Amino acid sequence: MRFRLNATRCFAFFWRAGIFLLPWQIRYFFETSTAGGSWEQGRISIYLSSIFLLAAAITAWISSRSKIGPPCLIKKPRLFAAGLILLLIPSFLTWSWRASFEWWLEMMSLSVFLWSLVRMRTPLRSVLVWFIISIIPHAFLGLWQFFSGSVSGTKWLGMASQDPLVRGVSVLEIHGQRILRAYGGFPHPNVFGAWLALGNLAALWLAYKAESLKKMAVWIFFLILFTIALFFTFSRGAELGLFFGMSCFFVISFVRHRCLRIQDLTFLIPCVIFLVGAGFYWPLFSSRVEATGRLEELSLRERQVSVQTGFSRFFQHAVIGTGPRTASLAKTSRVPAFQIVPEPHLVWLLILDEIGFLGMIGLVMIFGSLNARLVFSPGMGAFLAALVLFSFVDHYLWSYWSGLSLTFFAFLPAFLAEAPALTG
């Protein structure tokens, strides 16, 4: 009995630590050589955060063995098994077993962690609080990076050095000057911006449900902090995702309550911050909005080529795809030999490229077999709306560990209830 009680306490620590470490890209590579040159997806690695996610799942299994009638994540086991088989087929016929194996490691880490949260009846509110806490150091780090003009890399935090004078670094080019965009501890400003946008929506959700003005003020502070940091990422997709999600949040809230509440005024805060920021940094802001600069035109052209290559790959491998995480290892009619190319900036096309129609059907079957509750609520509507917008402007939701983790958080409200926790 005491052993299970200690396991419950360990679970409470591990799931919090796992969420806090998720934004950090700290990992260990098991091999230094890569297939086809410098190709990150072709190297097997393990993230520090995934170790804590696995530890949370193990301690949840130990502590919940004696409980009667724990909540079940899988509602239809046969449908789940059939979907899993369909999803495994592209993985067995993959272009790179290393890349596909790495994707499965990441997916399994998030899956068992989701199971542990559901198994232990972890309240959604607690998870959202720790999600916000995990983003706070990155928000301050991003502000420091923008105003200092560089990113100091360190392997102990999983951060690469970013010099705005070096080609390939995400910058804004104004009158011959290269201005660094905020990275935080993430691999790209667009990924950082997406996390900040979802963090904003989580803070908005908690402010909406706050029992007092004092508690609401705390979440509004983080809403302000994350919005300022989001501005300096200059990520158009993340900014659009934030405002689209907030719009859905307040439309659903108004429909449900038939009136405006004091919490609805928080919608004005990001609007004011972006207006003020645009006024102070108009040359930088307008360069992203108008997309007329040399780098902006080059970025748009590369995105167009990546989508065209993605469609070419899809038409050749429509049934089973090329295997998870192998879309960047292109070999199509447009690219006749294996070489590293950018993934299409469209998640749905990228998924079809890698797992084909067969794998896509498997994914739908797996999600349909889970005990999910897609209810009509402002918070869930905001999260899913932002996620949908992100999926149409970039690829990180599927191709990066940090993007998969963000997708995981966006769907959490469908599985967790806002109820007292068994874990304290």
Coordinates of C-alpha atoms in Angstrom, one line a residue:
M1 CA 0.0 0.0 0.0
R2 CA 2.8 2.4 0.9
F3 CA 4.6 1.5 -2.3
R4 CA 1.5 2.5 -4.4
L5 CA 1.2 5.7 -2.4
N6 CA 4.8 6.6 -3.1
A7 CA 4.1 5.8 -6.8
T8 CA 1.2 8.2 -6.8
R9 CA 3.5 10.9 -5.4
C10 CA 6.1 10.1 -7.9
F11 CA 3.5 10.4 -10.7
A12 CA 2.5 13.8 -9.4
F13 CA 6.2 14.9 -9.8
F14 CA 6.9 13.2 -13.1
W15 CA 3.9 14.5 -15.0
R16 CA 4.7 18.1 -13.9
A17 CA 8.4 17.8 -14.7
G18 CA 7.6 16.2 -18.1
I19 CA 5.3 19.1 -19.1
F20 CA 7.8 21.6 -17.9
L21 CA 10.6 20.0 -19.9
L22 CA 8.6 19.5 -23.1
P23 CA 9.5 22.9 -24.7
W24 CA 13.2 22.3 -24.1
Q25 CA 14.8 20.4 -27.0
I26 CA 17.3 18.6 -24.7
R27 CA 18.1 15.2 -26.2
Y28 CA 20.7 12.6 -26.6
F29 CA 21.7 11.4 -30.1
F30 CA 22.6 7.7 -30.3
E31 CA 24.5 8.2 -33.6
T32 CA 26.5 11.0 -35.2
S33 CA 26.3 10.0 -38.8
T34 CA 23.2 10.7 -40.9
A35 CA 21.7 9.4 -44.1
G36 CA 22.0 11.7 -47.0
G37 CA 24.0 14.4 -45.2
S38 CA 22.9 16.6 -42.3
W39 CA 19.4 15.3 -41.8
E40 CA 18.0 15.6 -38.3
Q41 CA 15.1 13.2 -38.8
G42 CA 17.5 10.4 -39.9
R43 CA 19.1 10.2 -36.5
I44 CA 17.7 8.3 -33.5
S45 CA 17.6 10.3 -30.3
I46 CA 15.7 10.5 -27.1
Y47 CA 14.4 13.7 -25.5
L48 CA 14.9 14.3 -21.8
S49 CA 11.2 15.2 -21.5
S50 CA 10.2 11.8 -23.0
I51 CA 12.0 10.0 -20.1
F52 CA 9.8 11.9 -17.6
L53 CA 6.7 11.2 -19.7
L54 CA 7.5 7.4 -19.6
A55 CA 8.2 7.6 -15.9
A56 CA 4.8 9.2 -15.3
A57 CA 3.2 6.3 -17.3
I58 CA 5.0 3.7 -15.2
T59 CA 4.2 5.2 -11.9
A60 CA 0.5 5.7 -13.0
W61 CA 0.3 2.0 -13.9
I62 CA 1.8 1.0 -10.5
S63 CA -0.4 3.4 -8.4
S64 CA -3.7 2.6 -10.2
R65 CA -3.5 -1.2 -10.3
S66 CA -5.7 -1.5 -7.1
K67 CA -8.3 1.1 -8.1
I68 CA -11.7 -0.1 -9.2
G69 CA -13.0 1.0 -12.5
P70 CA -10.4 3.5 -13.6
P71 CA -11.3 5.6 -16.7
C72 CA -10.4 3.9 -20.0
L73 CA -8.6 5.8 -22.8
I74 CA -9.6 3.3 -25.5
K75 CA -13.3 2.9 -26.0
K76 CA -13.3 0.5 -29.0
P77 CA -10.3 -1.8 -28.8
R78 CA -11.0 -3.6 -32.1
L79 CA -11.2 -0.4 -34.0
F80 CA -8.0 0.8 -32.4
A81 CA -6.2 -2.4 -33.3
A82 CA -7.3 -2.2 -36.9
G83 CA -6.3 1.5 -37.2
L84 CA -2.9 0.7 -35.6
I85 CA -2.3 -2.0 -38.2
L86 CA -3.1 0.3 -41.1
L87 CA -0.7 2.9 -39.6
L88 CA 2.1 0.4 -39.2
I89 CA 2.1 -0.6 -42.9
P90 CA 3.8 2.6 -44.1
S91 CA 6.3 2.3 -41.3
F92 CA 7.4 -1.2 -42.4
L93 CA 7.7 0.0 -46.0
T94 CA 9.5 3.3 -45.1
W95 CA 12.3 5.0 -47.0
S96 CA 14.2 5.4 -43.8
W97 CA 13.6 3.1 -40.8
R98 CA 15.6 5.4 -38.5
A99 CA 13.4 8.4 -39.3
S100 CA 10.2 6.3 -38.9
F101 CA 11.4 4.7 -35.7
E102 CA 12.2 8.1 -34.2
W103 CA 8.6 9.2 -35.1
W104 CA 7.1 6.2 -33.4
L105 CA 9.3 6.8 -30.3
E106 CA 7.9 10.3 -30.0
M107 CA 4.3 9.2 -30.7
M108 CA 4.5 6.4 -28.1
S109 CA 5.9 8.8 -25.5
L110 CA 3.0 11.2 -25.9
S111 CA 0.5 8.3 -26.1
V112 CA 1.5 6.6 -22.9
F113 CA 1.6 10.0 -21.2
L114 CA -1.9 10.8 -22.3
W115 CA -2.9 7.4 -21.0
S116 CA -1.4 8.1 -17.6
L117 CA -3.1 11.5 -17.3
V118 CA -6.5 9.9 -18.1
R119 CA -5.8 6.9 -15.9
M120 CA -5.0 9.1 -12.8
R121 CA -7.9 11.5 -13.5
T122 CA -5.6 14.4 -13.7
P123 CA -7.7 17.6 -13.9
L124 CA -7.4 19.7 -17.1
R125 CA -6.9 22.9 -15.1
S126 CA -3.7 21.6 -13.4
V127 CA -2.3 20.5 -16.8
L128 CA -3.0 23.9 -18.3
V129 CA -1.4 25.7 -15.4
W130 CA 1.8 23.7 -15.9
F131 CA 1.6 24.2 -19.6
I132 CA 1.7 27.9 -19.0
I133 CA 4.5 27.5 -16.5
S134 CA 6.6 25.6 -19.0
I135 CA 6.4 28.5 -21.5
I136 CA 7.3 31.3 -19.1
P137 CA 11.2 30.9 -19.2
H138 CA 11.0 30.8 -23.0
A139 CA 9.0 34.0 -23.2
F140 CA 11.6 35.9 -21.2
L141 CA 14.4 34.1 -23.2
G142 CA 12.8 35.2 -26.5
L143 CA 12.6 38.8 -25.4
W144 CA 16.3 38.7 -24.4
Q145 CA 17.2 37.2 -27.7
F146 CA 15.4 39.8 -29.8
F147 CA 16.9 42.8 -27.9
S148 CA 20.4 41.3 -27.7
G149 CA 20.3 40.3 -31.3
S150 CA 21.6 36.7 -30.9
V151 CA 21.0 33.3 -29.5
S152 CA 23.7 31.8 -27.3
G153 CA 23.6 28.1 -27.9
T154 CA 24.1 25.4 -25.3
K155 CA 23.8 21.6 -25.7
W156 CA 22.6 21.3 -22.1
L157 CA 19.4 23.2 -22.9
G158 CA 19.1 21.9 -26.4
M159 CA 19.7 25.3 -28.0
A160 CA 21.7 26.0 -31.2
S161 CA 23.5 29.3 -31.6
Q162 CA 21.8 31.7 -33.9
D163 CA 23.8 34.5 -35.4
P164 CA 21.7 36.9 -37.6
L165 CA 24.7 37.3 -40.0
V166 CA 24.8 33.6 -40.8
R167 CA 22.7 32.3 -43.7
G168 CA 19.8 30.1 -42.7
V169 CA 19.0 31.9 -39.5
S170 CA 15.4 33.3 -39.3
V171 CA 15.8 37.0 -39.6
L172 CA 14.0 40.1 -40.9
E173 CA 15.9 42.2 -43.4
I174 CA 15.4 45.9 -43.2
H175 CA 17.6 48.4 -45.1
G176 CA 20.4 46.0 -45.3
Q177 CA 20.2 45.1 -41.6
R178 CA 19.4 41.5 -40.4
I179 CA 17.2 41.5 -37.3
L180 CA 16.9 38.2 -35.4
R181 CA 13.5 36.8 -34.7
A182 CA 12.9 35.4 -31.2
Y183 CA 13.5 31.7 -30.9
G184 CA 13.1 31.0 -27.2
G185 CA 14.3 27.5 -26.6
F186 CA 12.6 26.1 -29.8
P187 CA 14.1 25.1 -33.2
H188 CA 12.3 27.9 -35.1
P189 CA 10.5 31.1 -34.3
N190 CA 7.3 29.8 -36.0
V191 CA 7.2 26.8 -33.5
F192 CA 7.9 29.2 -30.6
G193 CA 5.1 31.4 -31.8
A194 CA 2.7 28.6 -32.0
W195 CA 3.5 27.6 -28.4
L196 CA 3.0 31.1 -27.3
A197 CA -0.3 31.4 -29.1
L198 CA -1.6 28.2 -27.4
G199 CA -0.2 29.5 -24.1
N200 CA -2.2 32.7 -24.6
L201 CA -5.4 30.7 -25.2
A202 CA -4.7 28.6 -22.1
A203 CA -4.2 31.7 -20.0
L204 CA -7.4 33.2 -21.5
W205 CA -9.3 30.0 -20.6
L206 CA -8.1 30.1 -17.0
A207 CA -8.9 33.8 -16.7
Y208 CA -12.4 33.0 -18.1
K209 CA -12.9 30.5 -15.4
A210 CA -11.2 32.4 -12.6
E211 CA -13.2 32.6 -9.3
S212 CA -12.0 36.1 -8.4
L213 CA -10.6 39.2 -10.0
K214 CA -7.2 38.6 -8.3
K215 CA -6.8 35.2 -9.9
M216 CA -8.0 36.5 -13.3
A217 CA -5.3 39.3 -13.0
V218 CA -2.6 36.6 -12.7
W219 CA -3.6 34.9 -15.9
I220 CA -4.0 38.3 -17.7
F221 CA -0.4 39.0 -16.7
F222 CA 0.8 35.9 -18.5
L223 CA -1.5 36.7 -21.4
I224 CA 0.3 40.0 -21.8
L225 CA 3.8 38.5 -21.4
F226 CA 3.1 35.8 -24.0
T227 CA 1.6 38.2 -26.5
I228 CA 4.6 40.5 -26.3
A229 CA 6.9 37.6 -26.8
L230 CA 4.7 36.4 -29.7
F231 CA 5.0 39.7 -31.4
F232 CA 8.8 39.5 -31.5
T233 CA 8.7 36.0 -33.1
F234 CA 7.1 37.8 -36.1
S235 CA 5.4 34.5 -37.0
R236 CA 2.4 35.3 -39.2
G237 CA 0.9 31.9 -38.8
A238 CA 1.1 31.9 -35.0
E239 CA -0.4 35.4 -34.8
L240 CA -3.2 34.5 -37.1
G241 CA -3.8 31.3 -35.1
L242 CA -4.0 33.3 -31.8
F243 CA -6.6 35.8 -33.1
F244 CA -8.6 33.1 -34.9
G245 CA -8.6 31.0 -31.7
M246 CA -9.6 34.0 -29.6
S247 CA -12.4 34.9 -32.0
C248 CA -13.8 31.3 -31.8
F249 CA -13.4 31.5 -28.0
F250 CA -15.6 34.6 -27.6
V251 CA -18.1 33.6 -30.3
I252 CA -18.8 30.3 -28.5
S253 CA -18.8 32.1 -25.1
F254 CA -21.4 34.6 -26.4
V255 CA -23.5 31.9 -27.9
R256 CA -23.6 30.0 -24.6
H257 CA -24.2 32.9 -22.3
R258 CA -26.2 35.3 -24.6
C259 CA -24.3 38.2 -23.1
L260 CA -20.9 39.8 -22.8
R261 CA -18.9 39.1 -19.6
I262 CA -16.1 41.0 -18.0
Q263 CA -13.7 38.2 -19.1
D264 CA -14.6 39.0 -22.7
L265 CA -12.7 42.3 -22.5
T266 CA -9.4 40.3 -22.4
F267 CA -9.8 39.9 -26.1
L268 CA -8.7 43.6 -26.4
I269 CA -5.4 43.0 -24.7
P270 CA -3.5 41.2 -27.5
C271 CA -5.1 43.6 -30.0
V272 CA -3.8 46.6 -28.1
I273 CA -0.3 45.0 -27.7
F274 CA 0.0 44.3 -31.4
L275 CA -1.2 47.8 -32.4
V276 CA 1.4 49.4 -30.1
G277 CA 4.1 47.0 -31.2
A278 CA 3.3 47.6 -34.9
G279 CA 3.5 51.4 -34.2
F280 CA 7.0 51.1 -32.6
Y281 CA 8.4 48.5 -35.0
W282 CA 6.4 49.3 -38.1
P283 CA 9.3 48.6 -40.6
L284 CA 9.7 45.1 -39.2
F285 CA 6.0 44.4 -38.8
S286 CA 5.1 45.7 -42.3
S287 CA 7.9 43.6 -43.9
R288 CA 6.1 40.5 -42.6
V289 CA 2.6 41.7 -43.4
E290 CA 3.4 42.9 -46.9
A291 CA 5.9 40.1 -47.7
T292 CA 7.7 42.3 -50.2
G293 CA 11.3 42.0 -49.1
R294 CA 14.0 39.8 -50.6
L295 CA 13.9 37.3 -47.8
E296 CA 10.1 37.3 -47.7
E297 CA 9.8 36.6 -51.4
L298 CA 12.4 33.8 -51.1
S299 CA 10.5 32.3 -48.2
L300 CA 7.2 32.3 -50.1
R301 CA 8.9 30.8 -53.2
E302 CA 10.4 28.0 -51.1
R303 CA 7.0 27.3 -49.6
Q304 CA 5.5 27.1 -53.0
V305 CA 8.2 24.7 -54.3
S306 CA 7.8 22.6 -51.2
V307 CA 4.1 22.2 -51.7
Q308 CA 4.5 21.4 -55.4
T309 CA 7.1 18.8 -54.5
G310 CA 4.7 17.4 -51.8
F311 CA 1.9 17.0 -54.4
S312 CA 4.3 15.3 -56.8
R313 CA 5.4 12.9 -54.1
F314 CA 1.8 12.2 -53.1
F315 CA 0.7 11.3 -56.6
Q316 CA 3.5 8.7 -56.8
H317 CA 2.9 7.3 -53.3
A318 CA -0.8 7.9 -52.6
V319 CA -1.6 4.6 -51.0
I320 CA 1.0 4.0 -48.4
G321 CA 3.2 7.1 -48.6
T322 CA 7.0 7.1 -48.0
G323 CA 7.0 6.4 -44.3
P324 CA 6.7 8.7 -41.2
R325 CA 9.3 11.5 -41.1
T326 CA 10.7 10.8 -44.6
A327 CA 9.0 13.5 -46.7
S328 CA 12.1 15.6 -46.5
L329 CA 14.1 12.8 -48.0
A330 CA 12.7 13.5 -51.5
K331 CA 12.7 11.4 -54.6
T332 CA 10.0 12.5 -57.0
S333 CA 9.6 13.4 -60.7
R334 CA 10.6 16.9 -59.6
V335 CA 13.6 15.6 -57.5
P336 CA 14.8 12.5 -59.3
A337 CA 17.5 11.6 -56.7
F338 CA 17.4 11.3 -52.9
Q339 CA 18.3 14.6 -51.3
I340 CA 17.1 16.7 -48.4
V341 CA 14.3 19.1 -49.2
P342 CA 11.9 21.2 -47.1
E343 CA 8.7 19.5 -46.0
P344 CA 5.5 20.9 -47.6
H345 CA 4.2 23.7 -45.4
L346 CA 0.8 22.0 -45.2
V347 CA 0.3 19.4 -42.5
W348 CA -2.4 17.5 -44.3
L349 CA -0.4 17.1 -47.4
L350 CA 2.7 16.1 -45.4
I351 CA 0.7 13.4 -43.6
L352 CA -0.6 12.0 -46.9
D353 CA 2.9 12.1 -48.3
E354 CA 4.3 10.1 -45.4
I355 CA 1.6 7.6 -44.6
G356 CA -0.7 7.8 -47.6
F357 CA -4.5 7.2 -47.6
L358 CA -4.0 3.9 -45.8
G359 CA -2.2 5.5 -42.9
M360 CA -4.6 8.4 -42.8
I361 CA -7.6 6.0 -42.5
G362 CA -5.7 4.3 -39.7
L363 CA -5.2 7.6 -37.9
V364 CA -8.9 8.4 -38.1
M365 CA -9.8 4.9 -36.9
I366 CA -7.4 5.3 -33.9
F367 CA -8.9 8.6 -32.9
G368 CA -12.4 7.3 -33.3
S369 CA -11.6 4.5 -31.0
L370 CA -10.5 6.7 -28.1
N371 CA -12.7 7.9 -25.3
A372 CA -12.7 11.6 -26.5
R373 CA -15.3 14.2 -25.8
L374 CA -15.4 17.0 -28.4
V375 CA -17.8 19.3 -26.5
F376 CA -19.0 22.7 -27.6
S377 CA -16.9 24.8 -25.2
P378 CA -15.0 28.1 -25.7
G379 CA -11.6 26.7 -24.6
M380 CA -11.8 23.6 -26.7
G381 CA -13.1 25.5 -29.7
A382 CA -10.2 28.0 -29.4
F383 CA -7.5 25.3 -29.1
L384 CA -8.8 23.3 -32.1
A385 CA -9.3 26.5 -34.2
A386 CA -5.7 27.6 -33.6
L387 CA -4.5 24.1 -34.4
V388 CA -6.4 23.9 -37.7
L389 CA -4.9 27.3 -38.8
F390 CA -1.4 26.2 -37.9
S391 CA -1.9 23.0 -40.0
F392 CA -2.5 25.1 -43.1
V393 CA 0.5 27.3 -42.8
D394 CA 3.4 25.1 -41.7
H395 CA 4.5 21.5 -41.1
Y396 CA 5.9 21.4 -37.5
L397 CA 2.7 19.9 -36.0
W398 CA 3.7 16.6 -37.6
S399 CA 7.4 16.8 -38.3
Y400 CA 8.9 18.1 -35.0
W401 CA 8.8 16.8 -31.5
S402 CA 7.9 20.2 -30.3
G403 CA 5.0 20.3 -32.9
L404 CA 3.7 16.9 -31.9
S405 CA 3.7 18.0 -28.3
L406 CA 1.7 21.1 -29.2
T407 CA -0.8 18.9 -31.0
F408 CA -1.0 16.7 -27.9
F409 CA -1.9 19.7 -25.7
A410 CA -4.5 21.0 -28.2
F411 CA -6.4 17.8 -27.9
L412 CA -6.1 17.3 -24.2
P413 CA -9.4 19.1 -23.4
A414 CA -11.1 16.2 -25.2
F415 CA -9.8 13.7 -22.8
L416 CA -9.4 15.4 -19.4
A417 CA -12.2 16.6 -17.1
E418 CA -12.1 19.7 -14.9
A419 CA -12.4 17.7 -11.7
P420 CA -10.3 17.2 -8.5
A421 CA -7.2 15.1 -9.0
L422 CA -6.5 11.8 -7.4
T423 CA -2.8 12.8 -7.3
G424 CA -3.2 15.9 -5.2

